[in-house]
Amino acid sequence: MPINCAEIFARYFPFWDKLSEGQKKEFCIQTSYAEYDKGQNVHGNTGNCTGAILVKNGVLRAYMLSDEGKEITLYRLYPGDICMLSASCVLQSITFDVFVDAEAKSEVYIISSGAFARLMEDNVFVENFALKVATERFSEVMWAMQQILFMSFDRRLAVFLLDENAKDGGDTIKLTQEQIAKYMGSAREVVSRMLKYFSTEGLVEVSRGGVKIIDKTRLKKIAG
């Protein structure tokens, strides 16, 4: 690994000081470092239980696939974030499939599912941490499902545009209509029609380079 294992884990895992020296050693031995290019799959395509993922650099996107093959974005992971849903074989209460892709060039640390499972069995602090992280992510999953099931599409799109705007900081969201549809789990035609409506209402300006927010105040009213 590129930097000291103990230094990494002491920073990001609050249970680190609660581990024995033997457990710390196993944790380090069972951790691998990996780099992924933008768009590359990190977890889900092989059907294997990847393990817990700690993001060092970059951005990862977790999503589900519908029976029709549509992607539904659940949440994003940034430097310092940990994904436990990629170790669903360890958390037996998680029975749905989650996929994780690199949304930008990313560096991650992956703790093997076997090592994490053994530590959860032997150390209550590790178990509590894993359940806490999984619960936090699961609440984001439920929020994504709530949007799809109960929100009108104009509101969903407004929320999406505002979230992307807050993430990137600029007024122009550099995503194609096809990418927006993919991230929202919708059809490109539906996104195109709603963006056209937003454009005629003076809320956004659509171009090949992306979507520029013109009237954030009114967009926030639609988002609720």
mmCIF file with all atom_site columns, N, CA and C in Angstrom, residues 94-159:
data_model
loop_
_atom_site.group_PDB
_atom_site.id
_atom_site.type_symbol
_atom_site.label_atom_id
_atom_site.label_alt_id
_atom_site.label_comp_id
_atom_site.label_asym_id
_atom_site.label_entity_id
_atom_site.label_seq_id
_atom_site.pdbx_PDB_ins_code
_atom_site.Cartn_x
_atom_site.Cartn_y
_atom_site.Cartn_z
_atom_site.occupancy
_atom_site.B_iso_or_equiv
_atom_site.pdbx_formal_charge
_atom_site.auth_seq_id
_atom_site.auth_comp_id
_atom_site.auth_asym_id
_atom_site.auth_atom_id
_atom_site.pdbx_PDB_model_num
ATOM 1   N N  . ILE A 1 94  ? -28.867 -7.201  4.194   1.00 0.00 ? 94  ILE A N  1
ATOM 2   C CA . ILE A 1 94  ? -28.909 -6.506  2.908   1.00 0.00 ? 94  ILE A CA 1
ATOM 3   C C  . ILE A 1 94  ? -29.087 -7.551  1.815   1.00 0.00 ? 94  ILE A C  1
ATOM 4   N N  . THR A 1 95  ? -30.255 -7.538  1.183   1.00 0.00 ? 95  THR A N  1
ATOM 5   C CA . THR A 1 95  ? -30.577 -8.599  0.217   1.00 0.00 ? 95  THR A CA 1
ATOM 6   C C  . THR A 1 95  ? -30.743 -8.087  -1.208  1.00 0.00 ? 95  THR A C  1
ATOM 7   N N  . PHE A 1 96  ? -30.427 -6.813  -1.462  1.00 0.00 ? 96  PHE A N  1
ATOM 8   C CA . PHE A 1 96  ? -30.540 -6.282  -2.816  1.00 0.00 ? 96  PHE A CA 1
ATOM 9   C C  . PHE A 1 96  ? -29.149 -6.026  -3.385  1.00 0.00 ? 96  PHE A C  1
ATOM 10  N N  . ASP A 1 97  ? -29.056 -6.039  -4.705  1.00 0.00 ? 97  ASP A N  1
ATOM 11  C CA . ASP A 1 97  ? -27.767 -5.862  -5.375  1.00 0.00 ? 97  ASP A CA 1
ATOM 12  C C  . ASP A 1 97  ? -27.461 -4.387  -5.594  1.00 0.00 ? 97  ASP A C  1
ATOM 13  N N  . VAL A 1 98  ? -26.270 -3.985  -5.209  1.00 0.00 ? 98  VAL A N  1
ATOM 14  C CA . VAL A 1 98  ? -25.797 -2.617  -5.412  1.00 0.00 ? 98  VAL A CA 1
ATOM 15  C C  . VAL A 1 98  ? -24.574 -2.669  -6.316  1.00 0.00 ? 98  VAL A C  1
ATOM 16  N N  . PHE A 1 99  ? -24.521 -1.755  -7.285  1.00 0.00 ? 99  PHE A N  1
ATOM 17  C CA . PHE A 1 99  ? -23.375 -1.637  -8.179  1.00 0.00 ? 99  PHE A CA 1
ATOM 18  C C  . PHE A 1 99  ? -22.642 -0.340  -7.846  1.00 0.00 ? 99  PHE A C  1
ATOM 19  N N  . VAL A 1 100 ? -21.332 -0.349  -7.998  1.00 0.00 ? 100 VAL A N  1
ATOM 20  C CA . VAL A 1 100 ? -20.524 0.844   -7.729  1.00 0.00 ? 100 VAL A CA 1
ATOM 21  C C  . VAL A 1 100 ? -19.579 1.071   -8.900  1.00 0.00 ? 100 VAL A C  1
ATOM 22  N N  . ASP A 1 101 ? -19.634 2.269   -9.487  1.00 0.00 ? 101 ASP A N  1
ATOM 23  C CA . ASP A 1 101 ? -18.737 2.661   -10.580 1.00 0.00 ? 101 ASP A CA 1
ATOM 24  C C  . ASP A 1 101 ? -17.928 3.883   -10.168 1.00 0.00 ? 101 ASP A C  1
ATOM 25  N N  . ALA A 1 102 ? -16.779 4.053   -10.790 1.00 0.00 ? 102 ALA A N  1
ATOM 26  C CA . ALA A 1 102 ? -15.989 5.269   -10.593 1.00 0.00 ? 102 ALA A CA 1
ATOM 27  C C  . ALA A 1 102 ? -16.567 6.372   -11.476 1.00 0.00 ? 102 ALA A C  1
ATOM 28  N N  . GLU A 1 103 ? -16.965 7.474   -10.856 1.00 0.00 ? 103 GLU A N  1
ATOM 29  C CA . GLU A 1 103 ? -17.516 8.594   -11.619 1.00 0.00 ? 103 GLU A CA 1
ATOM 30  C C  . GLU A 1 103 ? -16.410 9.538   -12.065 1.00 0.00 ? 103 GLU A C  1
ATOM 31  N N  . ALA A 1 104 ? -15.251 9.384   -11.469 1.00 0.00 ? 104 ALA A N  1
ATOM 32  C CA . ALA A 1 104 ? -14.033 10.112  -11.855 1.00 0.00 ? 104 ALA A CA 1
ATOM 33  C C  . ALA A 1 104 ? -12.868 9.167   -11.559 1.00 0.00 ? 104 ALA A C  1
ATOM 34  N N  . LYS A 1 105 ? -11.703 9.505   -12.051 1.00 0.00 ? 105 LYS A N  1
ATOM 35  C CA . LYS A 1 105 ? -10.524 8.672   -11.739 1.00 0.00 ? 105 LYS A CA 1
ATOM 36  C C  . LYS A 1 105 ? -10.397 8.584   -10.221 1.00 0.00 ? 105 LYS A C  1
ATOM 37  N N  . SER A 1 106 ? -10.342 7.376   -9.698  1.00 0.00 ? 106 SER A N  1
ATOM 38  C CA . SER A 1 106 ? -10.439 7.191   -8.250  1.00 0.00 ? 106 SER A CA 1
ATOM 39  C C  . SER A 1 106 ? -9.400  6.213   -7.714  1.00 0.00 ? 106 SER A C  1
ATOM 40  N N  . GLU A 1 107 ? -9.041  6.432   -6.459  1.00 0.00 ? 107 GLU A N  1
ATOM 41  C CA . GLU A 1 107 ? -8.173  5.520   -5.715  1.00 0.00 ? 107 GLU A CA 1
ATOM 42  C C  . GLU A 1 107 ? -8.939  5.048   -4.489  1.00 0.00 ? 107 GLU A C  1
ATOM 43  N N  . VAL A 1 108 ? -8.906  3.756   -4.232  1.00 0.00 ? 108 VAL A N  1
ATOM 44  C CA . VAL A 1 108 ? -9.660  3.216   -3.102  1.00 0.00 ? 108 VAL A CA 1
ATOM 45  C C  . VAL A 1 108 ? -8.836  2.170   -2.351  1.00 0.00 ? 108 VAL A C  1
ATOM 46  N N  . TYR A 1 109 ? -9.248  1.939   -1.118  1.00 0.00 ? 109 TYR A N  1
ATOM 47  C CA . TYR A 1 109 ? -8.749  0.819   -0.336  1.00 0.00 ? 109 TYR A CA 1
ATOM 48  C C  . TYR A 1 109 ? -9.915  -0.146  -0.145  1.00 0.00 ? 109 TYR A C  1
ATOM 49  N N  . ILE A 1 110 ? -9.679  -1.426  -0.367  1.00 0.00 ? 110 ILE A N  1
ATOM 50  C CA . ILE A 1 110 ? -10.729 -2.434  -0.239  1.00 0.00 ? 110 ILE A CA 1
ATOM 51  C C  . ILE A 1 110 ? -10.332 -3.436  0.840   1.00 0.00 ? 110 ILE A C  1
ATOM 52  N N  . ILE A 1 111 ? -11.149 -3.496  1.893   1.00 0.00 ? 111 ILE A N  1
ATOM 53  C CA . ILE A 1 111 ? -10.925 -4.462  2.967   1.00 0.00 ? 111 ILE A CA 1
ATOM 54  C C  . ILE A 1 111 ? -11.739 -5.707  2.642   1.00 0.00 ? 111 ILE A C  1
ATOM 55  N N  . SER A 1 112 ? -11.101 -6.847  2.559   1.00 0.00 ? 112 SER A N  1
ATOM 56  C CA . SER A 1 112 ? -11.782 -8.068  2.132   1.00 0.00 ? 112 SER A CA 1
ATOM 57  C C  . SER A 1 112 ? -12.973 -8.381  3.031   1.00 0.00 ? 112 SER A C  1
ATOM 58  N N  . SER A 1 113 ? -14.023 -8.904  2.423   1.00 0.00 ? 113 SER A N  1
ATOM 59  C CA . SER A 1 113 ? -15.249 -9.207  3.164   1.00 0.00 ? 113 SER A CA 1
ATOM 60  C C  . SER A 1 113 ? -14.999 -10.257 4.245   1.00 0.00 ? 113 SER A C  1
ATOM 61  N N  . GLY A 1 114 ? -14.121 -11.220 3.958   1.00 0.00 ? 114 GLY A N  1
ATOM 62  C CA . GLY A 1 114 ? -13.822 -12.259 4.941   1.00 0.00 ? 114 GLY A CA 1
ATOM 63  C C  . GLY A 1 114 ? -13.190 -11.697 6.200   1.00 0.00 ? 114 GLY A C  1
ATOM 64  N N  . ALA A 1 115 ? -12.221 -10.797 6.018   1.00 0.00 ? 115 ALA A N  1
ATOM 65  C CA . ALA A 1 115 ? -11.551 -10.184 7.166   1.00 0.00 ? 115 ALA A CA 1
ATOM 66  C C  . ALA A 1 115 ? -12.525 -9.336  7.965   1.00 0.00 ? 115 ALA A C  1
ATOM 67  N N  . PHE A 1 116 ? -13.361 -8.582  7.259   1.00 0.00 ? 116 PHE A N  1
ATOM 68  C CA . PHE A 1 116 ? -14.318 -7.717  7.949   1.00 0.00 ? 116 PHE A CA 1
ATOM 69  C C  . PHE A 1 116 ? -15.322 -8.559  8.728   1.00 0.00 ? 116 PHE A C  1
ATOM 70  N N  . ALA A 1 117 ? -15.755 -9.676  8.141   1.00 0.00 ? 117 ALA A N  1
ATOM 71  C CA . ALA A 1 117 ? -16.721 -10.557 8.814   1.00 0.00 ? 117 ALA A CA 1
ATOM 72  C C  . ALA A 1 117 ? -16.128 -11.129 10.098  1.00 0.00 ? 117 ALA A C  1
ATOM 73  N N  . ARG A 1 118 ? -14.865 -11.556 10.035  1.00 0.00 ? 118 ARG A N  1
ATOM 74  C CA . ARG A 1 118 ? -14.216 -12.116 11.229  1.00 0.00 ? 118 ARG A CA 1
ATOM 75  C C  . ARG A 1 118 ? -14.083 -11.068 12.327  1.00 0.00 ? 118 ARG A C  1
ATOM 76  N N  . LEU A 1 119 ? -13.717 -9.843  11.937  1.00 0.00 ? 119 LEU A N  1
ATOM 77  C CA . LEU A 1 119 ? -13.561 -8.781  12.929  1.00 0.00 ? 119 LEU A CA 1
ATOM 78  C C  . LEU A 1 119 ? -14.900 -8.388  13.538  1.00 0.00 ? 119 LEU A C  1
ATOM 79  N N  . MET A 1 120 ? -15.960 -8.412  12.732  1.00 0.00 ? 120 MET A N  1
ATOM 80  C CA . MET A 1 120 ? -17.292 -8.107  13.259  1.00 0.00 ? 120 MET A CA 1
ATOM 81  C C  . MET A 1 120 ? -17.728 -9.143  14.289  1.00 0.00 ? 120 MET A C  1
ATOM 82  N N  . GLU A 1 121 ? -17.375 -10.394 14.054  1.00 0.00 ? 121 GLU A N  1
ATOM 83  C CA . GLU A 1 121 ? -17.728 -11.466 14.990  1.00 0.00 ? 121 GLU A CA 1
ATOM 84  C C  . GLU A 1 121 ? -16.948 -11.345 16.302  1.00 0.00 ? 121 GLU A C  1
ATOM 85  N N  . ASP A 1 122 ? -15.698 -10.899 16.193  1.00 0.00 ? 122 ASP A N  1
ATOM 86  C CA . ASP A 1 122 ? -14.814 -10.879 17.361  1.00 0.00 ? 122 ASP A CA 1
ATOM 87  C C  . ASP A 1 122 ? -14.819 -9.555  18.115  1.00 0.00 ? 122 ASP A C  1
ATOM 88  N N  . ASN A 1 123 ? -15.281 -8.484  17.460  1.00 0.00 ? 123 ASN A N  1
ATOM 89  C CA . ASN A 1 123 ? -15.164 -7.160  18.068  1.00 0.00 ? 123 ASN A CA 1
ATOM 90  C C  . ASN A 1 123 ? -16.458 -6.376  17.886  1.00 0.00 ? 123 ASN A C  1
ATOM 91  N N  . VAL A 1 124 ? -17.123 -6.074  18.986  1.00 0.00 ? 124 VAL A N  1
ATOM 92  C CA . VAL A 1 124 ? -18.423 -5.398  18.921  1.00 0.00 ? 124 VAL A CA 1
ATOM 93  C C  . VAL A 1 124 ? -18.296 -3.982  18.363  1.00 0.00 ? 124 VAL A C  1
ATOM 94  N N  . PHE A 1 125 ? -17.141 -3.344  18.537  1.00 0.00 ? 125 PHE A N  1
ATOM 95  C CA . PHE A 1 125 ? -16.946 -1.984  18.021  1.00 0.00 ? 125 PHE A CA 1
ATOM 96  C C  . PHE A 1 125 ? -16.931 -1.974  16.490  1.00 0.00 ? 125 PHE A C  1
ATOM 97  N N  . VAL A 1 126 ? -16.336 -3.000  15.908  1.00 0.00 ? 126 VAL A N  1
ATOM 98  C CA . VAL A 1 126 ? -16.329 -3.127  14.446  1.00 0.00 ? 126 VAL A CA 1
ATOM 99  C C  . VAL A 1 126 ? -17.745 -3.388  13.945  1.00 0.00 ? 126 VAL A C  1
ATOM 100 N N  . GLU A 1 127 ? -18.455 -4.271  14.630  1.00 0.00 ? 127 GLU A N  1
ATOM 101 C CA . GLU A 1 127 ? -19.832 -4.586  14.237  1.00 0.00 ? 127 GLU A CA 1
ATOM 102 C C  . GLU A 1 127 ? -20.721 -3.347  14.304  1.00 0.00 ? 127 GLU A C  1
ATOM 103 N N  . ASN A 1 128 ? -20.614 -2.589  15.385  1.00 0.00 ? 128 ASN A N  1
ATOM 104 C CA . ASN A 1 128 ? -21.429 -1.379  15.534  1.00 0.00 ? 128 ASN A CA 1
ATOM 105 C C  . ASN A 1 128 ? -21.118 -0.359  14.447  1.00 0.00 ? 128 ASN A C  1
ATOM 106 N N  . PHE A 1 129 ? -19.838 -0.220  14.129  1.00 0.00 ? 129 PHE A N  1
ATOM 107 C CA . PHE A 1 129 ? -19.442 0.727   13.084  1.00 0.00 ? 129 PHE A CA 1
ATOM 108 C C  . PHE A 1 129 ? -20.016 0.316   11.733  1.00 0.00 ? 129 PHE A C  1
ATOM 109 N N  . ALA A 1 130 ? -19.885 -0.970  11.390  1.00 0.00 ? 130 ALA A N  1
ATOM 110 C CA . ALA A 1 130 ? -20.378 -1.462  10.102  1.00 0.00 ? 130 ALA A CA 1
ATOM 111 C C  . ALA A 1 130 ? -21.882 -1.260  9.975   1.00 0.00 ? 130 ALA A C  1
ATOM 112 N N  . LEU A 1 131 ? -22.617 -1.548  11.036  1.00 0.00 ? 131 LEU A N  1
ATOM 113 C CA . LEU A 1 131 ? -24.076 -1.383  11.012  1.00 0.00 ? 131 LEU A CA 1
ATOM 114 C C  . LEU A 1 131 ? -24.457 0.090   10.919  1.00 0.00 ? 131 LEU A C  1
ATOM 115 N N  . LYS A 1 132 ? -23.702 0.958   11.590  1.00 0.00 ? 132 LYS A N  1
ATOM 116 C CA . LYS A 1 132 ? -23.979 2.397   11.543  1.00 0.00 ? 132 LYS A CA 1
ATOM 117 C C  . LYS A 1 132 ? -23.789 2.933   10.126  1.00 0.00 ? 132 LYS A C  1
ATOM 118 N N  . VAL A 1 133 ? -22.676 2.564   9.497   1.00 0.00 ? 133 VAL A N  1
ATOM 119 C CA . VAL A 1 133 ? -22.400 3.027   8.133   1.00 0.00 ? 133 VAL A CA 1
ATOM 120 C C  . VAL A 1 133 ? -23.444 2.488   7.162   1.00 0.00 ? 133 VAL A C  1
ATOM 121 N N  . ALA A 1 134 ? -23.785 1.199   7.294   1.00 0.00 ? 134 ALA A N  1
ATOM 122 C CA . ALA A 1 134 ? -24.779 0.591   6.408   1.00 0.00 ? 134 ALA A CA 1
ATOM 123 C C  . ALA A 1 134 ? -26.143 1.246   6.581   1.00 0.00 ? 134 ALA A C  1
ATOM 124 N N  . THR A 1 135 ? -26.508 1.565   7.823   1.00 0.00 ? 135 THR A N  1
ATOM 125 C CA . THR A 1 135 ? -27.796 2.216   8.091   1.00 0.00 ? 135 THR A CA 1
ATOM 126 C C  . THR A 1 135 ? -27.854 3.597   7.459   1.00 0.00 ? 135 THR A C  1
ATOM 127 N N  . GLU A 1 136 ? -26.754 4.343   7.559   1.00 0.00 ? 136 GLU A N  1
ATOM 128 C CA . GLU A 1 136 ? -26.701 5.677   6.949   1.00 0.00 ? 136 GLU A CA 1
ATOM 129 C C  . GLU A 1 136 ? -26.861 5.587   5.437   1.00 0.00 ? 136 GLU A C  1
ATOM 130 N N  . ARG A 1 137 ? -26.198 4.625   4.822   1.00 0.00 ? 137 ARG A N  1
ATOM 131 C CA . ARG A 1 137 ? -26.324 4.455   3.367   1.00 0.00 ? 137 ARG A CA 1
ATOM 132 C C  . ARG A 1 137 ? -27.722 3.981   2.999   1.00 0.00 ? 137 ARG A C  1
ATOM 133 N N  . PHE A 1 138 ? -28.292 3.118   3.836   1.00 0.00 ? 138 PHE A N  1
ATOM 134 C CA . PHE A 1 138 ? -29.621 2.599   3.541   1.00 0.00 ? 138 PHE A CA 1
ATOM 135 C C  . PHE A 1 138 ? -30.655 3.718   3.580   1.00 0.00 ? 138 PHE A C  1
ATOM 136 N N  . SER A 1 139 ? -30.461 4.709   4.446   1.00 0.00 ? 139 SER A N  1
ATOM 137 C CA . SER A 1 139 ? -31.388 5.845   4.480   1.00 0.00 ? 139 SER A CA 1
ATOM 138 C C  . SER A 1 139 ? -31.308 6.631   3.176   1.00 0.00 ? 139 SER A C  1
ATOM 139 N N  . GLU A 1 140 ? -30.121 6.694   2.564   1.00 0.00 ? 140 GLU A N  1
ATOM 140 C CA . GLU A 1 140 ? -29.977 7.349   1.263   1.00 0.00 ? 140 GLU A CA 1
ATOM 141 C C  . GLU A 1 140 ? -30.649 6.533   0.168   1.00 0.00 ? 140 GLU A C  1
ATOM 142 N N  . VAL A 1 141 ? -30.569 5.204   0.297   1.00 0.00 ? 141 VAL A N  1
ATOM 143 C CA . VAL A 1 141 ? -31.261 4.329   -0.655  1.00 0.00 ? 141 VAL A CA 1
ATOM 144 C C  . VAL A 1 141 ? -32.765 4.563   -0.580  1.00 0.00 ? 141 VAL A C  1
ATOM 145 N N  . MET A 1 142 ? -33.293 4.658   0.629   1.00 0.00 ? 142 MET A N  1
ATOM 146 C CA . MET A 1 142 ? -34.734 4.872   0.811   1.00 0.00 ? 142 MET A CA 1
ATOM 147 C C  . MET A 1 142 ? -35.156 6.239   0.269   1.00 0.00 ? 142 MET A C  1
ATOM 148 N N  . TRP A 1 143 ? -34.298 7.234   0.419   1.00 0.00 ? 143 TRP A N  1
ATOM 149 C CA . TRP A 1 143 ? -34.590 8.560   -0.128  1.00 0.00 ? 143 TRP A CA 1
ATOM 150 C C  . TRP A 1 143 ? -34.682 8.499   -1.647  1.00 0.00 ? 143 TRP A C  1
ATOM 151 N N  . ALA A 1 144 ? -33.763 7.768   -2.268  1.00 0.00 ? 144 ALA A N  1
ATOM 152 C CA . ALA A 1 144 ? -33.791 7.613   -3.728  1.00 0.00 ? 144 ALA A CA 1
ATOM 153 C C  . ALA A 1 144 ? -35.070 6.907   -4.168  1.00 0.00 ? 144 ALA A C  1
ATOM 154 N N  . MET A 1 145 ? -35.463 5.872   -3.442  1.00 0.00 ? 145 MET A N  1
ATOM 155 C CA . MET A 1 145 ? -36.692 5.143   -3.776  1.00 0.00 ? 145 MET A CA 1
ATOM 156 C C  . MET A 1 145 ? -37.925 6.026   -3.589  1.00 0.00 ? 145 MET A C  1
ATOM 157 N N  . GLN A 1 146 ? -37.905 6.830   -2.527  1.00 0.00 ? 146 GLN A N  1
ATOM 158 C CA . GLN A 1 146 ? -39.026 7.737   -2.262  1.00 0.00 ? 146 GLN A CA 1
ATOM 159 C C  . GLN A 1 146 ? -39.193 8.743   -3.396  1.00 0.00 ? 146 GLN A C  1
ATOM 160 N N  . GLN A 1 147 ? -38.080 9.250   -3.893  1.00 0.00 ? 147 GLN A N  1
ATOM 161 C CA . GLN A 1 147 ? -38.140 10.184  -5.012  1.00 0.00 ? 147 GLN A CA 1
ATOM 162 C C  . GLN A 1 147 ? -38.801 9.547   -6.224  1.00 0.00 ? 147 GLN A C  1
ATOM 163 N N  . ILE A 1 148 ? -38.386 8.334   -6.538  1.00 0.00 ? 148 ILE A N  1
ATOM 164 C CA . ILE A 1 148 ? -38.897 7.655   -7.729  1.00 0.00 ? 148 ILE A CA 1
ATOM 165 C C  . ILE A 1 148 ? -40.375 7.315   -7.589  1.00 0.00 ? 148 ILE A C  1
ATOM 166 N N  . LEU A 1 149 ? -40.763 6.849   -6.405  1.00 0.00 ? 149 LEU A N  1
ATOM 167 C CA . LEU A 1 149 ? -42.128 6.365   -6.212  1.00 0.00 ? 149 LEU A CA 1
ATOM 168 C C  . LEU A 1 149 ? -43.142 7.475   -5.972  1.00 0.00 ? 149 LEU A C  1
ATOM 169 N N  . PHE A 1 150 ? -42.734 8.531   -5.279  1.00 0.00 ? 150 PHE A N  1
ATOM 170 C CA . PHE A 1 150 ? -43.722 9.500   -4.811  1.00 0.00 ? 150 PHE A CA 1
ATOM 171 C C  . PHE A 1 150 ? -43.554 10.924  -5.336  1.00 0.00 ? 150 PHE A C  1
ATOM 172 N N  . MET A 1 151 ? -42.421 11.247  -5.936  1.00 0.00 ? 151 MET A N  1
ATOM 173 C CA . MET A 1 151 ? -42.217 12.609  -6.429  1.00 0.00 ? 151 MET A CA 1
ATOM 174 C C  . MET A 1 151 ? -42.621 12.729  -7.883  1.00 0.00 ? 151 MET A C  1
ATOM 175 N N  . SER A 1 152 ? -43.231 13.853  -8.236  1.00 0.00 ? 152 SER A N  1
ATOM 176 C CA . SER A 1 152 ? -43.499 14.132  -9.646  1.00 0.00 ? 152 SER A CA 1
ATOM 177 C C  . SER A 1 152 ? -42.162 14.341  -10.346 1.00 0.00 ? 152 SER A C  1
ATOM 178 N N  . PHE A 1 153 ? -42.134 14.119  -11.670 1.00 0.00 ? 153 PHE A N  1
ATOM 179 C CA . PHE A 1 153 ? -40.844 14.162  -12.357 1.00 0.00 ? 153 PHE A CA 1
ATOM 180 C C  . PHE A 1 153 ? -40.251 15.565  -12.393 1.00 0.00 ? 153 PHE A C  1
ATOM 181 N N  . ASP A 1 154 ? -41.089 16.592  -12.491 1.00 0.00 ? 154 ASP A N  1
ATOM 182 C CA . ASP A 1 154 ? -40.534 17.949  -12.509 1.00 0.00 ? 154 ASP A CA 1
ATOM 183 C C  . ASP A 1 154 ? -39.810 18.252  -11.199 1.00 0.00 ? 154 ASP A C  1
ATOM 184 N N  . ARG A 1 155 ? -40.382 17.770  -10.095 1.00 0.00 ? 155 ARG A N  1
ATOM 185 C CA . ARG A 1 155 ? -39.731 17.983  -8.802  1.00 0.00 ? 155 ARG A CA 1
ATOM 186 C C  . ARG A 1 155 ? -38.444 17.172  -8.694  1.00 0.00 ? 155 ARG A C  1
ATOM 187 N N  . ARG A 1 156 ? -38.481 15.921  -9.154  1.00 0.00 ? 156 ARG A N  1
ATOM 188 C CA . ARG A 1 156 ? -37.283 15.077  -9.125  1.00 0.00 ? 156 ARG A CA 1
ATOM 189 C C  . ARG A 1 156 ? -36.146 15.703  -9.921  1.00 0.00 ? 156 ARG A C  1
ATOM 190 N N  . LEU A 1 157 ? -36.476 16.225  -11.105 1.00 0.00 ? 157 LEU A N  1
ATOM 191 C CA . LEU A 1 157 ? -35.450 16.827  -11.954 1.00 0.00 ? 157 LEU A CA 1
ATOM 192 C C  . LEU A 1 157 ? -34.899 18.095  -11.319 1.00 0.00 ? 157 LEU A C  1
ATOM 193 N N  . ALA A 1 158 ? -35.778 18.891  -10.712 1.00 0.00 ? 158 ALA A N  1
ATOM 194 C CA . ALA A 1 158 ? -35.327 20.111  -10.038 1.00 0.00 ? 158 ALA A CA 1
ATOM 195 C C  . ALA A 1 158 ? -34.384 19.768  -8.887  1.00 0.00 ? 158 ALA A C  1
ATOM 196 N N  . VAL A 1 159 ? -34.739 18.754  -8.100  1.00 0.00 ? 159 VAL A N  1
ATOM 197 C CA . VAL A 1 159 ? -33.886 18.312  -6.988  1.00 0.00 ? 159 VAL A CA 1
ATOM 198 C C  . VAL A 1 159 ? -32.538 17.833  -7.515  1.00 0.00 ? 159 VAL A C  1
#
